[in-house]
Coordinates of C-alpha atoms in Angstrom, one line a residue:
X1 CA 91.3 29.2 -5.5
X2 CA 93.8 32.2 -7.1
X3 CA 91.8 35.3 -8.2
X4 CA 94.0 37.6 -10.3
X5 CA 92.3 40.5 -9.6
X6 CA 92.7 40.4 -5.9
X7 CA 96.5 41.5 -6.9
X8 CA 96.1 43.5 -9.6
X9 CA 93.2 45.8 -9.7
X10 CA 93.7 49.4 -9.2
X11 CA 92.0 52.3 -10.7
X12 CA 92.7 55.7 -9.8
X13 CA 90.3 58.5 -8.5
X14 CA 91.8 62.0 -8.2
X15 CA 95.1 63.1 -7.4
X16 CA 95.2 66.1 -4.6
X17 CA 97.9 67.9 -2.7
X18 CA 97.8 69.6 0.5
X19 CA 99.8 71.1 3.0
X20 CA 102.4 68.7 5.0
X21 CA 100.6 69.5 8.3
X22 CA 97.4 71.0 10.0
X23 CA 94.2 71.2 8.9
X24 CA 93.6 71.4 5.1
X25 CA 91.6 74.2 3.6
X26 CA 89.6 74.1 0.8
X27 CA 91.5 76.9 -0.9
X28 CA 94.4 75.0 -0.9
X29 CA 93.1 72.1 -2.6
X30 CA 93.9 71.6 -6.3
X31 CA 92.9 68.4 -8.4
X32 CA 95.9 67.6 -9.8
X33 CA 94.6 64.2 -11.8
X34 CA 95.1 65.5 -15.4
X35 CA 99.0 66.7 -14.2
X36 CA 99.8 62.9 -13.8
X37 CA 102.0 61.5 -16.9
X38 CA 101.9 58.3 -18.0
X39 CA 105.2 57.2 -16.3
X40 CA 103.9 58.2 -13.1
X41 CA 105.2 61.6 -12.8
X42 CA 103.6 64.6 -11.2
X43 CA 104.0 67.8 -13.8
X44 CA 103.4 70.4 -11.3
X45 CA 104.8 73.4 -9.4
X46 CA 104.0 73.2 -5.7
X47 CA 103.4 76.5 -4.1
X48 CA 105.8 77.4 -1.2
X49 CA 106.1 75.1 1.6
X50 CA 106.0 71.7 2.2
X51 CA 103.1 69.7 0.5
X52 CA 102.0 66.1 0.3
X53 CA 100.5 64.8 -2.9
X54 CA 97.9 62.2 -2.1
X55 CA 97.2 59.6 -5.0
X56 CA 93.8 58.1 -4.4
X57 CA 92.4 54.8 -5.9
X58 CA 90.3 52.4 -5.6
X59 CA 90.7 48.5 -5.7
X60 CA 88.9 45.3 -4.9
X61 CA 88.2 44.2 -1.3
X62 CA 88.9 40.7 -2.2
X63 CA 85.7 39.1 -1.0
X64 CA 84.8 36.1 -2.7
X65 CA 81.5 34.5 -3.4
X66 CA 80.7 31.9 -0.8
X67 CA 80.1 28.5 -0.7
X68 CA 81.1 27.5 -4.6
X69 CA 83.6 24.9 -6.0
X70 CA 86.6 26.6 -6.8
X71 CA 86.2 26.8 -10.8
X72 CA 83.0 28.6 -9.7
X73 CA 84.3 31.3 -7.1
X74 CA 85.2 34.8 -8.0
X75 CA 84.9 38.4 -6.7
X76 CA 81.8 39.6 -5.0
X77 CA 79.8 41.7 -7.1
X78 CA 79.9 45.4 -6.6
X79 CA 76.3 45.4 -4.5
X80 CA 76.3 49.4 -4.5
X81 CA 76.6 49.8 -8.8
X82 CA 73.3 49.7 -10.5
X83 CA 74.9 48.2 -13.3
X84 CA 76.9 45.3 -11.3
X85 CA 73.5 44.2 -9.5
X86 CA 71.7 44.4 -12.8
X87 CA 74.0 42.2 -14.3
X88 CA 73.9 39.9 -11.4
X89 CA 70.4 39.4 -11.0
X90 CA 69.8 39.2 -15.0
X91 CA 72.3 35.9 -14.9
X92 CA 71.1 34.5 -11.4
X93 CA 67.2 34.6 -12.7
X94 CA 68.2 33.9 -16.0
X95 CA 69.8 30.7 -15.3
X96 CA 67.1 29.8 -13.2
X97 CA 64.6 30.0 -16.0
X98 CA 66.7 28.3 -18.4
X99 CA 67.3 25.3 -16.3
X100 CA 63.7 25.1 -14.3
X101 CA 61.0 26.8 -16.9
X102 CA 57.9 26.2 -15.6
X103 CA 59.1 25.0 -12.2
X104 CA 59.4 28.5 -11.2
X105 CA 56.8 29.8 -8.6
X106 CA 55.7 26.0 -8.2
X107 CA 58.3 23.8 -7.1
X108 CA 61.0 26.5 -7.0
X109 CA 59.9 29.2 -5.2
X110 CA 62.5 31.3 -3.1
X111 CA 65.7 32.3 -4.0
X112 CA 67.7 32.8 -0.5
X113 CA 70.5 35.6 0.2
X114 CA 72.4 34.2 3.3
X115 CA 73.9 36.5 5.8
X116 CA 76.1 39.3 4.7
X117 CA 79.8 38.4 5.3
X118 CA 81.3 40.6 2.6
X119 CA 82.5 44.0 4.2
X120 CA 81.6 47.5 3.9
X121 CA 82.3 48.7 0.7
X122 CA 83.9 52.4 0.4
X123 CA 83.8 53.0 -3.3
X124 CA 81.7 52.4 -6.5
X125 CA 82.7 54.0 -10.1
X126 CA 79.7 56.2 -9.6
X127 CA 80.3 57.4 -6.3
X128 CA 81.0 60.7 -7.4
X129 CA 77.7 61.0 -9.1
X130 CA 75.8 59.3 -6.4
X131 CA 77.0 61.3 -3.6
X132 CA 76.7 64.6 -5.4
X133 CA 72.8 63.6 -6.1
X134 CA 72.0 62.4 -2.5
X135 CA 74.5 65.1 -0.9
X136 CA 74.2 68.4 -3.1
X137 CA 78.3 69.0 -3.1
X138 CA 81.2 67.4 -4.4
X139 CA 83.1 64.7 -2.4
X140 CA 86.3 64.7 -4.4
X141 CA 88.3 67.3 -1.8
X142 CA 87.1 65.1 1.1
X143 CA 88.4 62.0 0.3
X144 CA 91.7 63.2 1.9
X145 CA 89.9 62.8 5.2
X146 CA 90.7 58.8 4.3
X147 CA 94.2 59.6 4.4
X148 CA 93.6 61.0 8.2
X149 CA 93.7 64.8 7.2
X150 CA 90.9 67.3 8.4
X151 CA 89.4 69.5 5.9
X152 CA 88.4 72.8 6.7
X153 CA 87.6 71.8 10.6
X154 CA 86.7 69.1 12.8
X155 CA 82.9 70.0 12.3
X156 CA 83.0 69.6 8.4
X157 CA 85.2 66.7 8.5
X158 CA 82.8 64.7 11.1
X159 CA 79.8 66.0 8.8
X160 CA 81.8 64.5 5.3
X161 CA 82.4 61.0 7.4
X162 CA 78.9 61.0 8.3
X163 CA 77.5 61.8 4.8
X164 CA 79.7 59.4 2.8
X165 CA 78.3 56.5 5.2
X166 CA 74.7 57.5 4.8
X167 CA 75.3 57.6 0.8
X168 CA 76.7 54.0 1.1
X169 CA 73.5 52.9 3.0
X170 CA 71.1 54.8 0.9
X171 CA 72.8 52.9 -2.2
X172 CA 72.4 49.6 -0.6
X173 CA 68.6 50.2 -0.2
X174 CA 68.1 52.0 -3.7
X175 CA 70.4 49.8 -5.7
X176 CA 71.1 46.5 -3.9
X177 CA 67.8 45.5 -2.2
X178 CA 65.7 47.5 -4.4
X179 CA 66.7 45.7 -7.4
X180 CA 66.6 42.4 -6.2
X181 CA 63.3 42.7 -4.9
X182 CA 61.7 44.0 -8.1
X183 CA 63.7 41.5 -10.4
X184 CA 62.8 38.7 -8.3
X185 CA 59.2 39.6 -8.0
X186 CA 58.7 40.0 -11.7
X187 CA 60.3 36.5 -12.4
X188 CA 57.6 35.2 -9.8
X189 CA 60.0 34.4 -7.3
X190 CA 60.2 35.0 -3.6
X191 CA 63.1 37.5 -2.2
X192 CA 64.3 35.2 1.0
X193 CA 67.2 36.9 3.0
X194 CA 68.9 37.6 6.3
X195 CA 69.5 41.0 6.0
X196 CA 71.8 41.8 8.7
X197 CA 75.5 42.3 9.3
X198 CA 75.6 44.8 6.1
X199 CA 76.1 48.5 5.7
X200 CA 72.6 49.5 5.6
X201 CA 69.8 50.7 8.0
X202 CA 67.1 48.0 8.7
X203 CA 64.1 50.1 8.9
X204 CA 64.8 50.9 5.4
X205 CA 64.9 47.6 3.9
X206 CA 62.8 45.2 6.0
X207 CA 59.9 46.1 3.4
X208 CA 61.8 45.1 0.5
X209 CA 62.3 41.8 1.6
X210 CA 59.7 39.3 0.9
X211 CA 60.6 36.9 3.7
X212 CA 62.7 38.0 6.3
X213 CA 65.2 35.3 8.1
X214 CA 67.2 35.7 11.1
X215 CA 69.4 33.0 12.9
X216 CA 70.4 31.7 16.4
X217 CA 73.2 29.3 16.9
X218 CA 73.7 26.1 19.5
X219 CA 76.7 27.4 21.0
X220 CA 77.8 25.5 24.3
X221 CA 74.4 24.2 24.5
X222 CA 72.6 27.3 25.1
X223 CA 70.5 29.9 22.6
X224 CA 73.0 32.1 20.7
X225 CA 70.8 34.6 18.8
X226 CA 72.7 36.9 16.1
X227 CA 71.6 39.9 15.0
X228 CA 68.3 38.9 16.1
X229 CA 66.8 41.4 18.7
X230 CA 67.4 44.1 16.0
X231 CA 66.0 42.0 12.9
X232 CA 63.0 41.2 15.1
X233 CA 62.5 45.1 16.0
X234 CA 63.1 46.4 12.7
X235 CA 60.6 43.4 11.5
X236 CA 57.9 44.6 14.2
X237 CA 58.1 48.1 13.2
X238 CA 57.5 47.2 9.2
X239 CA 54.4 45.7 10.4
X240 CA 55.5 42.3 9.3
X241 CA 54.2 39.4 11.5
X242 CA 56.0 36.2 10.4
X243 CA 59.8 35.8 11.7
X244 CA 61.8 33.0 10.2
X245 CA 64.9 32.1 11.4
X246 CA 68.1 29.9 10.5
X247 CA 67.8 27.7 13.5
X248 CA 69.9 25.7 15.4
X249 CA 73.3 26.1 13.5
X250 CA 76.0 24.4 15.3
X251 CA 79.8 24.8 15.6
X252 CA 82.1 22.1 14.9
X253 CA 82.6 20.8 18.4
X254 CA 78.8 20.4 19.1
X255 CA 77.7 19.2 15.4
X256 CA 79.1 15.6 15.8
X257 CA 75.9 13.6 15.1
X258 CA 75.2 13.6 19.0
X259 CA 72.2 16.2 19.0
X260 CA 69.2 15.2 20.4
X261 CA 65.8 16.2 20.7
X262 CA 66.1 17.3 24.4
X263 CA 68.9 19.1 24.0
X264 CA 67.6 21.1 20.8
X265 CA 64.2 22.0 22.7
X266 CA 65.3 24.8 25.4
X267 CA 67.6 26.8 22.5
X268 CA 64.4 26.5 20.2
X269 CA 62.2 27.8 22.9
X270 CA 64.5 30.6 23.9
X271 CA 64.0 31.4 20.1
X272 CA 60.3 31.3 20.3
X273 CA 60.4 33.7 23.4
X274 CA 63.0 36.1 21.4
X275 CA 60.3 36.5 18.6
X276 CA 60.9 33.7 16.1
X277 CA 57.8 31.9 15.1
X278 CA 58.8 30.3 12.3
X279 CA 62.3 27.9 12.4
X280 CA 63.9 26.7 9.3
X281 CA 66.4 24.0 10.4
X282 CA 69.9 24.2 9.6
X283 CA 70.6 21.7 8.4
X284 CA 68.8 19.4 6.5
X285 CA 71.4 17.8 3.9
X286 CA 70.1 15.8 0.9
X287 CA 71.2 11.9 1.2
X288 CA 71.7 10.9 -2.2
X289 CA 72.7 7.2 -1.2
X290 CA 70.7 4.5 -0.1
X291 CA 71.0 3.0 3.5
X292 CA 74.3 1.2 3.0
X293 CA 75.8 4.5 3.9
X294 CA 75.3 6.0 7.2
X295 CA 75.4 8.5 8.7
X296 CA 75.5 10.0 5.3
X297 CA 76.6 13.2 4.0
X298 CA 77.0 16.4 6.1
X299 CA 77.3 20.2 5.3
X300 CA 81.0 20.3 6.2
X301 CA 81.3 21.0 10.0
X302 CA 78.5 23.5 10.4
X303 CA 75.0 22.8 11.6
X304 CA 72.9 20.5 13.7
X305 CA 72.1 17.3 12.1
X306 CA 68.4 16.7 11.0
X307 CA 68.6 14.2 8.4
X308 CA 67.0 10.8 7.7
X309 CA 69.9 9.3 8.8
X310 CA 69.8 10.4 11.9
X311 CA 69.3 7.6 14.7
X312 CA 65.9 9.2 16.0
X313 CA 64.8 10.4 12.6
X314 CA 61.9 7.8 12.8
X315 CA 60.6 9.6 16.2
X316 CA 61.3 13.0 14.7
X317 CA 57.9 13.8 13.8
X318 CA 56.7 14.2 17.4
X319 CA 59.4 17.3 17.9
X320 CA 58.3 18.3 14.7
X321 CA 54.5 18.3 15.9
X322 CA 55.5 20.3 18.9
X323 CA 57.1 22.9 16.6
X324 CA 53.9 23.1 14.4
X325 CA 51.9 23.8 17.5
X326 CA 54.3 26.3 19.0
X327 CA 54.2 28.4 15.6
X328 CA 50.6 28.2 14.9
X329 CA 50.1 30.1 18.0
X330 CA 52.8 32.0 18.0
X331 CA 51.9 33.4 14.3
X332 CA 48.3 34.1 15.5
X333 CA 47.2 37.6 16.3
X334 CA 49.8 40.0 17.0
X335 CA 52.6 40.4 19.4
X336 CA 52.3 42.5 22.4
X337 CA 55.6 44.1 22.6
X338 CA 55.3 45.8 26.1
X339 CA 55.0 42.1 27.4
X340 CA 54.0 42.5 31.1
X341 CA 55.0 39.0 32.3
X342 CA 56.8 38.4 35.6
X343 CA 58.2 35.0 36.9
X344 CA 58.6 35.3 40.6
X345 CA 59.2 32.9 43.3
X346 CA 61.0 30.6 41.2
X347 CA 63.5 28.0 41.7
X348 CA 66.9 29.1 41.9
X349 CA 68.5 26.9 39.0
X350 CA 65.6 27.5 36.3
X351 CA 64.9 30.2 34.1
X352 CA 61.5 31.1 32.8
X353 CA 61.1 33.2 29.6
X354 CA 57.7 34.3 27.8
X355 CA 56.1 36.4 24.9
X356 CA 52.9 37.3 24.7
X357 CA 50.5 37.6 21.9
X358 CA 46.9 39.0 21.6
X359 CA 43.6 38.8 19.3
X360 CA 40.6 40.6 20.2
X361 CA 39.7 39.6 23.9
X362 CA 42.0 36.3 23.6
X363 CA 45.3 36.7 25.5
X364 CA 48.2 33.9 24.7
X365 CA 51.4 33.9 26.5
X366 CA 54.1 31.1 25.7
X367 CA 56.0 30.4 28.8
X368 CA 59.2 28.4 28.9
X369 CA 61.7 27.3 31.3
X370 CA 64.9 27.4 29.1
X371 CA 67.1 25.9 32.0
X372 CA 67.9 22.2 31.9
X373 CA 66.4 21.7 35.3
X374 CA 63.2 21.2 36.9
X375 CA 61.6 23.7 39.2
X376 CA 58.5 26.0 40.1
X377 CA 57.6 29.5 39.3
X378 CA 55.1 31.7 40.4
X379 CA 53.7 33.9 37.0
X380 CA 51.6 37.0 36.8
X381 CA 49.9 37.7 33.5
X382 CA 48.7 41.3 32.8
X383 CA 45.1 39.9 32.4
X384 CA 42.2 40.0 34.6
X385 CA 38.6 38.6 34.7
X386 CA 39.7 35.6 32.4
X387 CA 40.0 31.8 33.0
X388 CA 43.5 30.8 32.6
X389 CA 44.0 27.4 30.7
X390 CA 47.0 25.3 30.4
X391 CA 47.9 24.2 26.6
X392 CA 50.6 21.8 26.4
X393 CA 52.1 21.9 23.0
X394 CA 54.2 18.5 23.5
X395 CA 51.0 16.8 23.9
X396 CA 48.3 18.6 22.4
X397 CA 46.4 18.7 26.0
X398 CA 44.4 21.6 26.8
X399 CA 43.2 22.2 30.6
X400 CA 41.9 24.6 32.9
X401 CA 44.0 25.9 35.6
X402 CA 42.0 26.1 38.8
X403 CA 44.1 28.0 41.3
X404 CA 44.7 31.5 40.5
X405 CA 44.4 35.0 42.1
X406 CA 43.4 38.4 40.3
X407 CA 44.7 41.4 41.8
X408 CA 45.5 45.0 40.3
X409 CA 44.2 43.8 36.5
X410 CA 46.7 40.9 36.7
X411 CA 46.4 37.4 37.2
X412 CA 49.2 35.2 39.1
X413 CA 49.3 31.3 39.3
X414 CA 52.2 28.8 40.2
X415 CA 53.6 27.0 37.2
X416 CA 55.6 23.4 37.7
X417 CA 57.7 22.8 35.3
X418 CA 60.1 19.7 34.2
X419 CA 63.5 20.2 32.5
X420 CA 63.4 22.4 29.5
X421 CA 59.2 22.3 30.0
X422 CA 57.3 24.9 28.5
X423 CA 53.3 25.8 28.2
X424 CA 50.9 27.9 26.4
X425 CA 48.8 29.8 29.1
X426 CA 45.6 31.0 27.4
X427 CA 43.2 33.6 28.4
X428 CA 39.8 33.3 26.5
X429 CA 36.8 32.7 28.5
X430 CA 35.6 34.7 31.2
X431 CA 35.9 33.8 34.8
X432 CA 32.5 32.2 36.5
X433 CA 34.1 30.7 39.9
X434 CA 36.2 32.7 41.7
X435 CA 37.4 30.0 44.5
X436 CA 39.7 27.5 43.3
X437 CA 40.9 24.7 46.1
X438 CA 42.7 22.5 43.5
X439 CA 46.2 22.5 42.4
X440 CA 47.0 23.0 39.0
X441 CA 49.4 20.4 39.0
X442 CA 47.9 17.2 40.9
X443 CA 50.1 15.4 42.8
X444 CA 51.6 12.0 41.3
X445 CA 52.0 9.0 43.4
X446 CA 53.7 5.7 42.6
X447 CA 51.7 2.5 42.6
X448 CA 54.0 0.2 41.2
X449 CA 57.5 0.1 39.8
X450 CA 58.4 -2.0 36.7
X451 CA 61.2 -4.4 37.9
X452 CA 61.2 -7.6 35.8
X453 CA 63.8 -8.0 33.5
X454 CA 64.0 -6.4 29.6
X455 CA 64.6 -8.4 26.6
X456 CA 66.4 -5.9 24.1
X457 CA 67.1 -6.3 20.6
X458 CA 70.0 -4.4 18.7
X459 CA 70.3 -4.1 15.3
X460 CA 73.6 -5.9 13.8
X461 CA 74.0 -4.0 11.0
X462 CA 75.2 -1.2 13.3
X463 CA 77.3 -3.7 15.5
X464 CA 75.0 -4.9 18.0
X465 CA 74.2 -8.3 19.1
X466 CA 72.1 -10.5 16.8
X467 CA 70.4 -12.4 19.6
X468 CA 68.2 -10.8 22.1
X469 CA 69.9 -9.8 25.3
X470 CA 68.5 -9.9 28.8
X471 CA 68.6 -6.9 30.9
X472 CA 68.4 -7.9 34.6
X473 CA 68.1 -3.7 35.4
X474 CA 67.7 -0.7 32.9
X475 CA 71.5 0.4 32.7
X476 CA 73.9 2.8 30.6
X477 CA 75.0 1.0 27.7
X478 CA 78.8 2.1 28.1
X479 CA 79.2 0.4 31.0
X480 CA 78.1 -3.4 29.7
X481 CA 80.8 -5.5 29.2
X482 CA 79.4 -6.4 25.7
X483 CA 81.2 -4.7 23.0
X484 CA 78.6 -4.6 20.7
X485 CA 76.5 -2.9 23.2
X486 CA 79.1 -0.7 24.9
X487 CA 79.9 1.0 21.7
X488 CA 76.7 0.9 20.0
X489 CA 75.1 3.9 18.7
X490 CA 71.6 3.2 17.5
X491 CA 68.2 2.0 18.2
X492 CA 67.2 -0.8 20.4
X493 CA 63.6 -2.4 21.6
X494 CA 62.8 -3.5 25.1
X495 CA 60.1 -5.3 26.0
X496 CA 59.1 -6.6 29.5
X497 CA 55.5 -7.5 31.4
X498 CA 53.6 -6.5 34.1
X499 CA 50.4 -7.3 35.6
X500 CA 47.8 -4.5 36.3
X501 CA 45.2 -4.9 39.1
X502 CA 41.7 -4.7 38.4
X503 CA 41.1 -2.3 41.0
X504 CA 42.9 0.4 38.7
X505 CA 40.3 0.5 36.5
X506 CA 37.6 1.0 39.1
X507 CA 38.5 5.4 39.2
X508 CA 38.2 6.4 35.8
X509 CA 38.6 9.7 37.0
X510 CA 42.4 9.2 37.9
X511 CA 44.9 9.0 35.2
X512 CA 47.5 6.6 35.1
X513 CA 50.8 7.0 33.7
X514 CA 54.0 5.3 32.6
X515 CA 57.2 7.0 34.1
X516 CA 60.1 6.2 32.0
X517 CA 62.7 7.6 34.3
X518 CA 66.0 8.7 32.9
X519 CA 66.0 8.1 29.0
X520 CA 68.9 8.4 26.4
X521 CA 67.3 10.0 24.5
X522 CA 64.3 9.1 23.0
X523 CA 61.4 6.4 23.3
X524 CA 58.8 5.1 21.4
X525 CA 56.2 3.2 23.4
X526 CA 53.9 0.5 22.8
X527 CA 51.6 -0.9 25.5
X528 CA 49.4 -4.3 24.4
X529 CA 50.7 -3.5 21.2
X530 CA 48.6 0.2 21.5
X531 CA 50.7 3.1 20.5
X532 CA 51.5 5.7 23.5
X533 CA 53.6 8.0 21.2
X534 CA 57.0 8.9 21.2
X535 CA 58.7 10.5 24.7
X536 CA 61.7 12.9 23.3
X537 CA 61.5 15.3 26.4
X538 CA 60.9 15.9 30.0
X539 CA 58.8 14.9 31.9
X540 CA 59.4 11.1 30.5
X541 CA 56.3 10.0 30.7
X542 CA 52.9 8.4 28.8
X543 CA 49.2 8.3 29.6

């Protein structure tokens, strides 16, 4: 859009002379603003020597609000002007009240201020007064430093530059954040914000934000945080427990409806280990049409596709349940910043991360293999005298870990990880038996291979074959000769049968599981019409 003020807006601040060379002394600075004539001529007799006259003014930074339709697009408001922020917030809140009325605080509860991307301003109309109030001296003579001049000496010039920067930070705290926080609270609305990337001190403004959000990306399939560590540190310093995150923001080369739950999992687990304990999925786009229009609308080029038009949407609740279990435990108690956890003797191609939470006599460690490989690790926890338990957030299973050692106030045990697998290791009960002989992870023995043909049903609406297809073996669709299968992108139903020997029922102490082998990318398993659940991540098996 064409914003005329980006090209034409300009206001004078002051006209100052200075010797052409060298350090500028204060006694040589005389304000010449009143000697500037309407036609731009300067009516001033310069002292002996060579002088430079600086005409200092301010203009717009040119930053536009985003994202918005062009007709609604204009310049960002002056965020360090009390009048501008008051006007802006009164207008926004007024429009919300006008259109939503009694839904405020109920169906509509939050106003979100996204990550700050509008640069660092260096002026506001009342900057001179604000600076004097906070720093007790006049800034006008020192504006020559913006032209690269030293005023008085290096030390004084550096002090002014520091004072100026600190004043900008003060104004963001005292005007921008305090005004938003107060006005939204008065309107019964919650101030939700990604408060980083801007010219302020995070520890100053964190207590003013009702809900703080950070963010992480899925760059190259890896956890890619943006300003996450300092935001988490500032939150903890201010005593806040909930760390929300704009989660799984994707770049155009990855956000192609090709994301899968297993691909997403280790990225989210790494965020949990970094301190995040509430995911705000980026992104869920409203799909206003019926199922004739698939895969539907997108948020332009950014964001992982969590939508009802995703191929695996009907099985998505299984991963949501996993996140719910994780977040429930990661919001419980308080975080232990000195996370005394070590993972040693681990397989070379896995990476194990953790985070520790505690409440009274119970310690909880979230331990995650954030690699896409399987392996083992010897893990040491800063707890002793307690029985370790393994809580599996994928299945909800809880069991004791029988094999561990306690030395020097620490507990050491071995964990076996599938690709991107994670656990909670919980210490809450006192140890009653010290000698443990049983392995923490029992050996699995193959007792049968399901090698009968499979009857496969595709969805013809998505271009698949209308009739059942027989697969003599499980294979990659893209290697099939039929074009309706080779290029099929959707869900198919597989069915086969097998006879289960009666002897398998004899020992009820043994668990029997079905391993699905390689799954691309989600499977919902039924056995004799009994729902065994959704498998969306390794290990690809059901009991």
